[in-house]
PDB file of C-alpha atoms in Angstrom:
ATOM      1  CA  UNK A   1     -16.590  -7.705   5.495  1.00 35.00           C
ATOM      2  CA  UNK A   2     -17.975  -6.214   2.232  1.00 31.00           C
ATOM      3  CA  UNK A   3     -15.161  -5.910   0.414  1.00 33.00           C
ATOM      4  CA  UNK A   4     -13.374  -7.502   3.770  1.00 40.00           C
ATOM      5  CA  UNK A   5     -16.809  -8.447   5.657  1.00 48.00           C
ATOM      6  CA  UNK A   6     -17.824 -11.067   3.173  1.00 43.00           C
ATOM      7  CA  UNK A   7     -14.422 -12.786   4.004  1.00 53.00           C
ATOM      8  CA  UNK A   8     -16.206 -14.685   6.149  1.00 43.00           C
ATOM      9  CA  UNK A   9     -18.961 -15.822   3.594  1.00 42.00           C
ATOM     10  CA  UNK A  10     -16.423 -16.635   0.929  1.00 44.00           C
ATOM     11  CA  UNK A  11     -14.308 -18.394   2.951  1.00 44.00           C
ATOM     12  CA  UNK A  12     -17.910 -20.998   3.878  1.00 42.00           C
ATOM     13  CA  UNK A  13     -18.006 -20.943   0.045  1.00 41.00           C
ATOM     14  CA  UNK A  14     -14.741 -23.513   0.092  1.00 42.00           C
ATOM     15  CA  UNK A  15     -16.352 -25.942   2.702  1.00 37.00           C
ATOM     16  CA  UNK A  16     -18.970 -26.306   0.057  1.00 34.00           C
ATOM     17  CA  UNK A  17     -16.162 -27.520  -2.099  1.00 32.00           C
ATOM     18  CA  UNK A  18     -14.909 -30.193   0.181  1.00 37.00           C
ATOM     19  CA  UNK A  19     -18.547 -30.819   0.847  1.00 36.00           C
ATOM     20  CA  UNK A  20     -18.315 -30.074   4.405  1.00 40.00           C
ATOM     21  CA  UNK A  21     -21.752 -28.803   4.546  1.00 34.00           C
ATOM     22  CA  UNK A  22     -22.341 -30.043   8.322  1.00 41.00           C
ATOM     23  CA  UNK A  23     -18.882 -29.566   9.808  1.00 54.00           C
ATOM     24  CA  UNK A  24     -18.961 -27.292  12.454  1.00 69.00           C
ATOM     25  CA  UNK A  25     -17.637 -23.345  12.054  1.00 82.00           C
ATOM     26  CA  UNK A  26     -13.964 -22.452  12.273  1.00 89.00           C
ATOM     27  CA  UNK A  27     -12.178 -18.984  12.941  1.00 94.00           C
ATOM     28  CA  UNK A  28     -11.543 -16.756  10.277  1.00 93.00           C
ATOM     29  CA  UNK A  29      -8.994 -13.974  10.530  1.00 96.00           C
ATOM     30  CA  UNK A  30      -8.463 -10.817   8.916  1.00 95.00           C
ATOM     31  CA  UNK A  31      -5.577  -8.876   9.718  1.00 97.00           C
ATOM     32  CA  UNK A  32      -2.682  -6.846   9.526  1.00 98.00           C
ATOM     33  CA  UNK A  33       0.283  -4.475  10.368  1.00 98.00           C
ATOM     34  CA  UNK A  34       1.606  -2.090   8.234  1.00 98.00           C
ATOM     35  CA  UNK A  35       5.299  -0.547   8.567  1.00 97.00           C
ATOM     36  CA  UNK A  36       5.118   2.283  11.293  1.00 96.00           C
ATOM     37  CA  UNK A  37       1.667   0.849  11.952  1.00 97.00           C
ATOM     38  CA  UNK A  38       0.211  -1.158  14.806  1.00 97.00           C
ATOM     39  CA  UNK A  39      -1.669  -4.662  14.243  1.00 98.00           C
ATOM     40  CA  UNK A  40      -5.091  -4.945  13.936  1.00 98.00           C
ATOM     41  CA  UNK A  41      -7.037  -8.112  13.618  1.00 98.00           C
ATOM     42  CA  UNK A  42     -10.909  -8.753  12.944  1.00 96.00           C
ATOM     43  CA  UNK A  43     -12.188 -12.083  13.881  1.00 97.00           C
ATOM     44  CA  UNK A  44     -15.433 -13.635  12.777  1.00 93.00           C
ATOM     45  CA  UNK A  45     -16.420 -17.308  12.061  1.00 90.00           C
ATOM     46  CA  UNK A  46     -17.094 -18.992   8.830  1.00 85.00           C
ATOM     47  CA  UNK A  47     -20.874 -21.024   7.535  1.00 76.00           C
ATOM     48  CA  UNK A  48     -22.097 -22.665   4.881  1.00 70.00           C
ATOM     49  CA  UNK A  49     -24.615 -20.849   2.991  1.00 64.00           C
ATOM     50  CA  UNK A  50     -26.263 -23.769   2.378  1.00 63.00           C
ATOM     51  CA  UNK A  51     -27.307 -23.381   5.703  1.00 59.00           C
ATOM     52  CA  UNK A  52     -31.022 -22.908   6.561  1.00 52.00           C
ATOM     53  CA  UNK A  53     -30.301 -20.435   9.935  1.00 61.00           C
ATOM     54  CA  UNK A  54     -31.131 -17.176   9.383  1.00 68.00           C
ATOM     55  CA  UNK A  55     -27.908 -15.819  10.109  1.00 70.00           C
ATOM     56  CA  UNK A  56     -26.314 -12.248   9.803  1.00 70.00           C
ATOM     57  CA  UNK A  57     -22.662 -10.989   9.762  1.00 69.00           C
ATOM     58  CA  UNK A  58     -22.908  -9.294  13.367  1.00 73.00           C
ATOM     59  CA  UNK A  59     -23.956 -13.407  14.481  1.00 81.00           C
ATOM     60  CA  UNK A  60     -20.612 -14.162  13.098  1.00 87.00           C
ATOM     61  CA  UNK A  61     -18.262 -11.593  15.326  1.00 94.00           C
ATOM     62  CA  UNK A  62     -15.828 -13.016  17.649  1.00 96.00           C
ATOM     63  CA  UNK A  63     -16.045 -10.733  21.073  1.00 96.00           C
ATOM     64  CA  UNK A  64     -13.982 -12.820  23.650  1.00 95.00           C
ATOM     65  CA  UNK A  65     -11.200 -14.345  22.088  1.00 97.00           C
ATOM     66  CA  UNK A  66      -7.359 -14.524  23.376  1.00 98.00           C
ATOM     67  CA  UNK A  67      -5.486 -12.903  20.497  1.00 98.00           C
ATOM     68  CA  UNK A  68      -1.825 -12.158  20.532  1.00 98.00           C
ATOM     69  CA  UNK A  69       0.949 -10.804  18.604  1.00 98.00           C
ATOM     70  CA  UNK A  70       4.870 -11.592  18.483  1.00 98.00           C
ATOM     71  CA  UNK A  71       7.610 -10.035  16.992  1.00 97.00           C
ATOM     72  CA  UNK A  72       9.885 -12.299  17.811  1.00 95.00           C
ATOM     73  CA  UNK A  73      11.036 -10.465  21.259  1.00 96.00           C
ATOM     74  CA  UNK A  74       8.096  -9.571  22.393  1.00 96.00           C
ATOM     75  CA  UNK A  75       4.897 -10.976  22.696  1.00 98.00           C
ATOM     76  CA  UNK A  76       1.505  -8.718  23.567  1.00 98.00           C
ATOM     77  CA  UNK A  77      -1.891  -9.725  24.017  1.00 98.00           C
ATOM     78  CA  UNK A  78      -4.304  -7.719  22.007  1.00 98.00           C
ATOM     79  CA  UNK A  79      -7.522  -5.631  23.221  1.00 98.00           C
ATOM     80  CA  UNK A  80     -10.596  -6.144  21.550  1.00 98.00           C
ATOM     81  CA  UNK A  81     -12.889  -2.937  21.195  1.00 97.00           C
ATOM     82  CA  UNK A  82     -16.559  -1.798  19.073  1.00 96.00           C
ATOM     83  CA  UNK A  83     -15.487   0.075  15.917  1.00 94.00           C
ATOM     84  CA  UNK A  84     -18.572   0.755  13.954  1.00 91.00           C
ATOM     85  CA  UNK A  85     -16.618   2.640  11.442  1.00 91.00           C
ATOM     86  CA  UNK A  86     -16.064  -0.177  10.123  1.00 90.00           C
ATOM     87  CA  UNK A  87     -17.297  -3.758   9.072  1.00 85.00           C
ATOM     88  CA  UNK A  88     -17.546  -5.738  11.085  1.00 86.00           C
ATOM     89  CA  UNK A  89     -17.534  -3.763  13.949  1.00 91.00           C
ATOM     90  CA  UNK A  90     -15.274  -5.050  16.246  1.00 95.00           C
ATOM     91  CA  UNK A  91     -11.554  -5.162  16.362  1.00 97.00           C
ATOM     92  CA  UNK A  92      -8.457  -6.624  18.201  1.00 98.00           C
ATOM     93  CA  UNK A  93      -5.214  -4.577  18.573  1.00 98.00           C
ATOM     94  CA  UNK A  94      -2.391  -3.325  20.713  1.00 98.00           C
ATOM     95  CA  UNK A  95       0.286  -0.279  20.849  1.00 97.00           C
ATOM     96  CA  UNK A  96       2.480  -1.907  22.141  1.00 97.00           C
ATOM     97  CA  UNK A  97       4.040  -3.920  19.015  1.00 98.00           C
ATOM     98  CA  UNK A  98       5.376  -1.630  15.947  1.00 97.00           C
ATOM     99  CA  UNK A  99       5.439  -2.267  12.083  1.00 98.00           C
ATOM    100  CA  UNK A 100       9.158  -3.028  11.273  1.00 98.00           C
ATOM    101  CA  UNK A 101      10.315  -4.280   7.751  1.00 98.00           C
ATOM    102  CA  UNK A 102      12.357  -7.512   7.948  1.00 97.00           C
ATOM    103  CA  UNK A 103      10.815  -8.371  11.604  1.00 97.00           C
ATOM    104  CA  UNK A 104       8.811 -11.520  11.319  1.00 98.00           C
ATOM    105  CA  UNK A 105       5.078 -11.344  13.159  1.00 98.00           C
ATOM    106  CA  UNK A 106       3.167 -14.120  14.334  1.00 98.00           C
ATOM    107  CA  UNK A 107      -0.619 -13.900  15.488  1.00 98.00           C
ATOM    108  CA  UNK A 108      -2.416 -16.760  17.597  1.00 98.00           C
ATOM    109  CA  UNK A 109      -6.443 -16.175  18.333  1.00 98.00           C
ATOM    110  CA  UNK A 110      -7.880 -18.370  21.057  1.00 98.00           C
ATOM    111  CA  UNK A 111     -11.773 -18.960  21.241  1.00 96.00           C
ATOM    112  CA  UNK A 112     -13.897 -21.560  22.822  1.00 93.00           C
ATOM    113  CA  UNK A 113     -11.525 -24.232  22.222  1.00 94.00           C
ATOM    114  CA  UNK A 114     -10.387 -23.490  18.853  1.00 95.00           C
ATOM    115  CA  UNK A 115      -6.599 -22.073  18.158  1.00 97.00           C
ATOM    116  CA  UNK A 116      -5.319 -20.551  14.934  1.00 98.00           C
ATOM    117  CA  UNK A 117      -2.390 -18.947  14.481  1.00 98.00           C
ATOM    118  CA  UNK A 118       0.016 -17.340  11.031  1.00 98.00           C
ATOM    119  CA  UNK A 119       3.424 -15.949  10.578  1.00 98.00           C
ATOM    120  CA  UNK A 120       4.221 -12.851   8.093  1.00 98.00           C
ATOM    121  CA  UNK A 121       7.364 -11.355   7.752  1.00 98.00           C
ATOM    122  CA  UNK A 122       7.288  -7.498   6.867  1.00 98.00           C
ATOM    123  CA  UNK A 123       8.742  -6.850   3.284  1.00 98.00           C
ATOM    124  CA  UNK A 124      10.241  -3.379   2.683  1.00 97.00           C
ATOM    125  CA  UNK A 125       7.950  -0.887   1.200  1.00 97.00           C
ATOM    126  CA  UNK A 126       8.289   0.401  -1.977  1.00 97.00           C
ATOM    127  CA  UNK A 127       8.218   4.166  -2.674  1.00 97.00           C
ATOM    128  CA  UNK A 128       5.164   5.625  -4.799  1.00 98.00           C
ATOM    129  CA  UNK A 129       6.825   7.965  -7.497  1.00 98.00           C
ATOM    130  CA  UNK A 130       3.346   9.856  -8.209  1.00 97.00           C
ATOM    131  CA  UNK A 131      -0.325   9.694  -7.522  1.00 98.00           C
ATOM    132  CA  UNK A 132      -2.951  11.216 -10.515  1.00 98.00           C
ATOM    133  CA  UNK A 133      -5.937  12.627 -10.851  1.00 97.00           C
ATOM    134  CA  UNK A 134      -7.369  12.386 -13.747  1.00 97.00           C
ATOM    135  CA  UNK A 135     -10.680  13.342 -15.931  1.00 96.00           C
ATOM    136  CA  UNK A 136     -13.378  10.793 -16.748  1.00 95.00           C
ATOM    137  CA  UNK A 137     -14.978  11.036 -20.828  1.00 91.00           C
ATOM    138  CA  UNK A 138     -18.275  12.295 -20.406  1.00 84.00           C
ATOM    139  CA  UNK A 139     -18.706  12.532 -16.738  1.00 92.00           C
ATOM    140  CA  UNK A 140     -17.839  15.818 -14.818  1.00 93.00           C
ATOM    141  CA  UNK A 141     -18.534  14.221 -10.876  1.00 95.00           C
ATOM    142  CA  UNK A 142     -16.019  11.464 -11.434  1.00 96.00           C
ATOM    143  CA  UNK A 143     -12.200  10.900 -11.667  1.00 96.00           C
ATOM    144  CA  UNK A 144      -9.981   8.001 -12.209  1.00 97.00           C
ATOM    145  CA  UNK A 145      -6.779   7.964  -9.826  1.00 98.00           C
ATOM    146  CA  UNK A 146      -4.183   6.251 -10.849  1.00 98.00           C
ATOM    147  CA  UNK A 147      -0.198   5.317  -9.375  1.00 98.00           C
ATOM    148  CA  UNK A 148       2.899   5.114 -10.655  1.00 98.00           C
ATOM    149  CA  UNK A 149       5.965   3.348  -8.966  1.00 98.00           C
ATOM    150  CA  UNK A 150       9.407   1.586  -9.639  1.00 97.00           C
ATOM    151  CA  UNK A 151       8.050  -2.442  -8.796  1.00 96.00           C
ATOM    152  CA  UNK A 152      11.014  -4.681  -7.798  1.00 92.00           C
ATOM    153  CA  UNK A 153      12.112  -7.962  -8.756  1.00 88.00           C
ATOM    154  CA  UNK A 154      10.347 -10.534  -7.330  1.00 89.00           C
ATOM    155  CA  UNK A 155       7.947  -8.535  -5.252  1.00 95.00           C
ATOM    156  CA  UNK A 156       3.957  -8.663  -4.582  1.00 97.00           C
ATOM    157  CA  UNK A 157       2.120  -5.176  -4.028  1.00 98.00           C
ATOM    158  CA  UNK A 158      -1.435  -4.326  -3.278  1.00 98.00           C
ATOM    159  CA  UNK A 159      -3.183  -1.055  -3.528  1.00 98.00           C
ATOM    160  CA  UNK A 160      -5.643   0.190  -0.882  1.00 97.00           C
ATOM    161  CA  UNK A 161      -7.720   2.976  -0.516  1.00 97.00           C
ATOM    162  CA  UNK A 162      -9.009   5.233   2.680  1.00 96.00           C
ATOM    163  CA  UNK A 163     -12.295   6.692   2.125  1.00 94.00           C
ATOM    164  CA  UNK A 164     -14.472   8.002   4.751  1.00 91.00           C
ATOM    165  CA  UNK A 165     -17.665   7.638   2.893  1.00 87.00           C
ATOM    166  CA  UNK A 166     -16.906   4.049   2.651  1.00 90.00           C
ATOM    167  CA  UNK A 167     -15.025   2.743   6.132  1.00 91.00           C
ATOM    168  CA  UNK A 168     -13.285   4.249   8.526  1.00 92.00           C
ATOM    169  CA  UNK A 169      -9.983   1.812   7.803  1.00 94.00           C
ATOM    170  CA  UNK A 170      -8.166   1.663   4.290  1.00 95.00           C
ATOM    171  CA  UNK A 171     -10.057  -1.676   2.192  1.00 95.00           C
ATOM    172  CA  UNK A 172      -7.902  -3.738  -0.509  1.00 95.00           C
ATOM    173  CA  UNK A 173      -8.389  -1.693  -4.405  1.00 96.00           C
ATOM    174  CA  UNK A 174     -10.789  -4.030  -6.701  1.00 94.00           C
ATOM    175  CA  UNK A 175      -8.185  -5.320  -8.671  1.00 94.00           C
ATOM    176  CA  UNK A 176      -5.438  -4.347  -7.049  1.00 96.00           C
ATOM    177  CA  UNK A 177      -3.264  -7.139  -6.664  1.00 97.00           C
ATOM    178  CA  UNK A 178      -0.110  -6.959  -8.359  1.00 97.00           C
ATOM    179  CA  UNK A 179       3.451  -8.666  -9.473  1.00 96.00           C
ATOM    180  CA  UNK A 180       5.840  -7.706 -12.093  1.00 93.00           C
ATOM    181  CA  UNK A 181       6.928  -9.898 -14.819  1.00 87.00           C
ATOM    182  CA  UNK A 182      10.121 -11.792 -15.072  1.00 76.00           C
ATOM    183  CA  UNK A 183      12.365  -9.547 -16.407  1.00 73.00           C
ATOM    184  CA  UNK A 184      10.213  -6.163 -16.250  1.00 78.00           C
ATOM    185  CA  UNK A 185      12.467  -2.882 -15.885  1.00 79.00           C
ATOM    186  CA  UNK A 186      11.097   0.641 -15.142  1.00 91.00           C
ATOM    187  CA  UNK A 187       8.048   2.043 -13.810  1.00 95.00           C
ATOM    188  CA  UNK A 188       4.892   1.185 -14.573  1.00 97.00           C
ATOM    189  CA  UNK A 189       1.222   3.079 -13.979  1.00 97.00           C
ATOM    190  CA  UNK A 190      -2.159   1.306 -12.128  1.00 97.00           C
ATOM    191  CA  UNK A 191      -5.510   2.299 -11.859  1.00 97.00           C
ATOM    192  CA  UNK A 192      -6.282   2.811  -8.122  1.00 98.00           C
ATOM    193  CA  UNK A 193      -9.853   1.192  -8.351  1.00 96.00           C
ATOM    194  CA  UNK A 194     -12.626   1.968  -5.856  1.00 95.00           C
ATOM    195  CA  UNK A 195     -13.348  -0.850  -3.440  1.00 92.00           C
ATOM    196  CA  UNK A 196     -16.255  -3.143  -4.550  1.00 87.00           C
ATOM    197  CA  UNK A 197     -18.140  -3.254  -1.584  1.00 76.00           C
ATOM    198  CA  UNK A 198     -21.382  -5.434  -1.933  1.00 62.00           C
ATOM    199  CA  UNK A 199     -23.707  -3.617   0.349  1.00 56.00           C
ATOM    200  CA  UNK A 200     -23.424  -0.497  -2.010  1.00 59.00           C
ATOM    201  CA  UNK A 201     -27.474   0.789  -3.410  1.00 59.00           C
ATOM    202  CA  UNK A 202     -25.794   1.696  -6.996  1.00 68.00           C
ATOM    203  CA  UNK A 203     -23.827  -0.048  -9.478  1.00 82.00           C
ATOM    204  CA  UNK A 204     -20.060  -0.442  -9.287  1.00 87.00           C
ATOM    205  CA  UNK A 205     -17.950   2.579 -10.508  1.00 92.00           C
ATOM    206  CA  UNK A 206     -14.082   2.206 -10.117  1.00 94.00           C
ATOM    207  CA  UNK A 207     -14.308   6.112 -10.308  1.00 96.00           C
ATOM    208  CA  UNK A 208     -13.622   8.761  -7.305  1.00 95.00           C
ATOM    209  CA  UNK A 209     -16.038  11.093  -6.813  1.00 94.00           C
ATOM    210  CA  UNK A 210     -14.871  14.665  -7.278  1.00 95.00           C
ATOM    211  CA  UNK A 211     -14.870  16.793  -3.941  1.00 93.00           C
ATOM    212  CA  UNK A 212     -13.368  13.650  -1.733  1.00 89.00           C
ATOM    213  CA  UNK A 213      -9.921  13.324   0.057  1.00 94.00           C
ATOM    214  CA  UNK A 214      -8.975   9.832  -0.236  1.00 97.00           C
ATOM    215  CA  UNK A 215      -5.862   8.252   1.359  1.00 97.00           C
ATOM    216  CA  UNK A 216      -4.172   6.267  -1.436  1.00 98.00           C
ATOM    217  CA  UNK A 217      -1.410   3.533  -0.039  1.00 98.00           C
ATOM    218  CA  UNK A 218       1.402   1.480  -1.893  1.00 98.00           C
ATOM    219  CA  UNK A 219       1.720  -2.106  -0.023  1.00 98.00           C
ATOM    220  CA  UNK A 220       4.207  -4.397  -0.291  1.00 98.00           C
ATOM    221  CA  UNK A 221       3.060  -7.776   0.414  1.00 98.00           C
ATOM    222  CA  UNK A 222       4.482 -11.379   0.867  1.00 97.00           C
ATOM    223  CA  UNK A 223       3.832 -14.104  -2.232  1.00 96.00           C
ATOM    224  CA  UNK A 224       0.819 -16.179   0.028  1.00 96.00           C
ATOM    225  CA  UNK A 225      -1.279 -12.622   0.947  1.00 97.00           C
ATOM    226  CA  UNK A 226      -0.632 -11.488  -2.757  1.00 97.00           C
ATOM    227  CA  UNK A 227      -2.427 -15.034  -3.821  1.00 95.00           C
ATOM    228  CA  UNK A 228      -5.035 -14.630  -1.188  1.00 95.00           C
ATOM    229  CA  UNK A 229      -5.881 -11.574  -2.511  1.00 94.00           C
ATOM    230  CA  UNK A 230      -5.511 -11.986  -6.484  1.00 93.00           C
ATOM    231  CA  UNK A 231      -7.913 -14.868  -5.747  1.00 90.00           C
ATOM    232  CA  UNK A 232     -10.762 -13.044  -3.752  1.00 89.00           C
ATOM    233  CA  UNK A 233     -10.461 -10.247  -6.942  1.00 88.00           C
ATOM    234  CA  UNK A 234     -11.190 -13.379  -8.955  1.00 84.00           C
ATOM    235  CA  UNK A 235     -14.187 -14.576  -6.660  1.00 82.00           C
ATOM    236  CA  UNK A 236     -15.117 -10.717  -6.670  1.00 79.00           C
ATOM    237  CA  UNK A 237     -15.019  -9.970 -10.294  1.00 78.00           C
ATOM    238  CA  UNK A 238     -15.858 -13.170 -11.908  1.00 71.00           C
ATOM    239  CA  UNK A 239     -18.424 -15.066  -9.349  1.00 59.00           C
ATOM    240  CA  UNK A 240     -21.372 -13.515  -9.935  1.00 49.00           C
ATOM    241  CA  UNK A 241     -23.405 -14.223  -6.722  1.00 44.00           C
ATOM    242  CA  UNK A 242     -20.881 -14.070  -4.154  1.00 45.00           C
ATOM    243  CA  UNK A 243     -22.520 -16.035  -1.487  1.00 43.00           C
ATOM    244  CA  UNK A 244     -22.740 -18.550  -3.814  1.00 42.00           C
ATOM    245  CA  UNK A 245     -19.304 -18.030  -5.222  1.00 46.00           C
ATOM    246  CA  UNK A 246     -16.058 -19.778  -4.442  1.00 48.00           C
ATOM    247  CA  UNK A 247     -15.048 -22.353  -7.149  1.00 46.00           C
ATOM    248  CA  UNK A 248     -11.629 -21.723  -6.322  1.00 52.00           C
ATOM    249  CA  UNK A 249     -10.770 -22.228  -2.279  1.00 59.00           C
ATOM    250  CA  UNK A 250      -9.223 -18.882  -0.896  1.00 74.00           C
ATOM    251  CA  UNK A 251      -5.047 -20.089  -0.039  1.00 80.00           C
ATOM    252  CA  UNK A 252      -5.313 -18.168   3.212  1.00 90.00           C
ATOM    253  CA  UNK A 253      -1.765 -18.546   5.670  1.00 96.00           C
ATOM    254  CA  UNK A 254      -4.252 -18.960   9.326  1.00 96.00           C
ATOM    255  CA  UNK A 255      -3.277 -22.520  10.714  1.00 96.00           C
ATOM    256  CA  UNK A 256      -6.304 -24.087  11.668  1.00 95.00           C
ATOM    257  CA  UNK A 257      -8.546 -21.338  10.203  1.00 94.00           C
ATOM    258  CA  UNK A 258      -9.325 -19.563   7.507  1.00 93.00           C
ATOM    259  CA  UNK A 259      -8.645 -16.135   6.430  1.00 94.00           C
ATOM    260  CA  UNK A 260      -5.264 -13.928   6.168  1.00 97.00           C
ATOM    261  CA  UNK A 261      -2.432 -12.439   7.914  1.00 98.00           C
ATOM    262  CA  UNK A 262      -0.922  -9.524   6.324  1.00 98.00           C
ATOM    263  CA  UNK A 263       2.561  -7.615   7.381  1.00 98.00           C
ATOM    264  CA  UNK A 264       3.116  -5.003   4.739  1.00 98.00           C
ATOM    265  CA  UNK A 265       5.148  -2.632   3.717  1.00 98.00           C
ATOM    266  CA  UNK A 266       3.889   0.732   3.596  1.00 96.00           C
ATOM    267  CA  UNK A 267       3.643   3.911   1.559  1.00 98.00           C
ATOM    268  CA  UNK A 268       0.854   6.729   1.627  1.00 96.00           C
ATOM    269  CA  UNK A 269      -0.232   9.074  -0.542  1.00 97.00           C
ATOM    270  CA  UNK A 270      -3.095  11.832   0.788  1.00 97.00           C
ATOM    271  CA  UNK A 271      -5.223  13.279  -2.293  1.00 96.00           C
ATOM    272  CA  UNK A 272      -7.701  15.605  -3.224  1.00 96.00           C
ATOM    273  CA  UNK A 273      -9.533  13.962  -6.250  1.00 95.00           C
ATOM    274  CA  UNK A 274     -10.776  17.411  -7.955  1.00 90.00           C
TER     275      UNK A 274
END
């Protein structure tokens, strides 16, 4: 997935740990619901890049699988549709199941014998106190953005980012994992990083340029997809190659897959980074 579409490569990365090199592919899931939100799911499968087969991302896109979603009193089987607005372009997902905090939602994807399923329950969202814009030393087309909030005890957040020169869905912040501190009181201020997304021409800026309206979100996140996460930033920042990165396997909460399952709490910010 870039950012999210090279989930799928990363995730190969730990088979070459377990040296696993000629086992054959398993489902990887990326997905999520968001409070107020409706679940959306993007399922590929995972290779070893020591693999000869020329092989591209679109090869790896599950079409035809059986995915569903439970709340725990209902259960709804969700649609899968093209989305080239984002990567990869295909998604699974329903209207008929809602984002609550507290409810506890469990996935299950079905595909050509294969069955992997994960359970997330929703934390409740913490509120952002204020988003900034701010100016960049010695560069007039960029800004940093940065957020300030009130963490809780024994929380996990993540920032993410909508930008509709990038994807048409919000992707994870670089960096943008983050827990407080035992004992940490009062609010504290992070830098709302671009997305590193490896299929970018030029070099990595965490900077905004100026002239965009960006959607800036607040999630709160269980203690496994804050891990998952914190991890792939690792992979991200300090792998160097990232197909051949992965010295530390991805956690990950899919039985019998690989990948994540994310219920979050939600809050949204829109801003004009001038």
């Amino acid at each position: 997935m870039m950012v999210i579409g090279m989930m799928p490569v990363l995730v190969s990365c730990q088979k070459t740990i377990d040296d696993d090199y000629g086992a054959a592919s398993r489902l990887v899931v990326e997905g999520w619901i968001d409070s107020d939100g409706h679940p959306t799911v993007m399922l590929t499968r995972s290779f070893s890049p020591m693999n000869p087969a020329d092989i591209t991302v679109g090869d790896l896109v599950v079409r035809w699988a059986k995915v569903t979603i439970s709340d725990g009193e209902r259960t709804a089987t969700m649609i899968g549709r093209v989305d080239r607005t984002v990567t990869p372009p295909f998604v699974y997902t329903t209207a008929d199941i809602k984002g609550r905090p507290g409810k506890r939602y469990t996935v299950t994807a079905e595909y050509d014998g294969e069955r992997v399923s994960a359970v997330c329950v929703m934390p409740e969202p913490s509120a952002i106190g204020r988003v900034d814009v701010l100016p960049v030393a010695s560069c007039d087309t960029l800004r940093e953005v940065t957020l300030t909030f009130v963490p809780e005890a024994d929380r996990c957040y993540q920032l993410v980012v909508y930008d509709p020169e990038m994807s048409g869905r919000f992707l994870p912040c670089f960096m943008g994992t983050y827990r407080p501190e035992a004992g940490m009181a009062g609010e504290v201020t992070l830098t709302v990083c671009r997305p590193n997304i490896d299929t970018e021409r030029d070099d990595y800026t965490p900077y905004f340029a100026v002239g965009h309206r960006i959607g800036v979100a607040l999630t709160t996140i269980t203690t496994e997809v804050w891990r998952f996460w914190h991890q792939y930033d690792d992979v991200t920042a300090f792998g160097g190659n990232i197909f051949l990165a992965g010295s530390v396997p991805l956690g990950g909460n899919i039985a019998g897959g690989y990948g994540v399952w994310s219920a979050r709490g939600w809050d949204y910010r829109t801003v004009v980074v001038d």
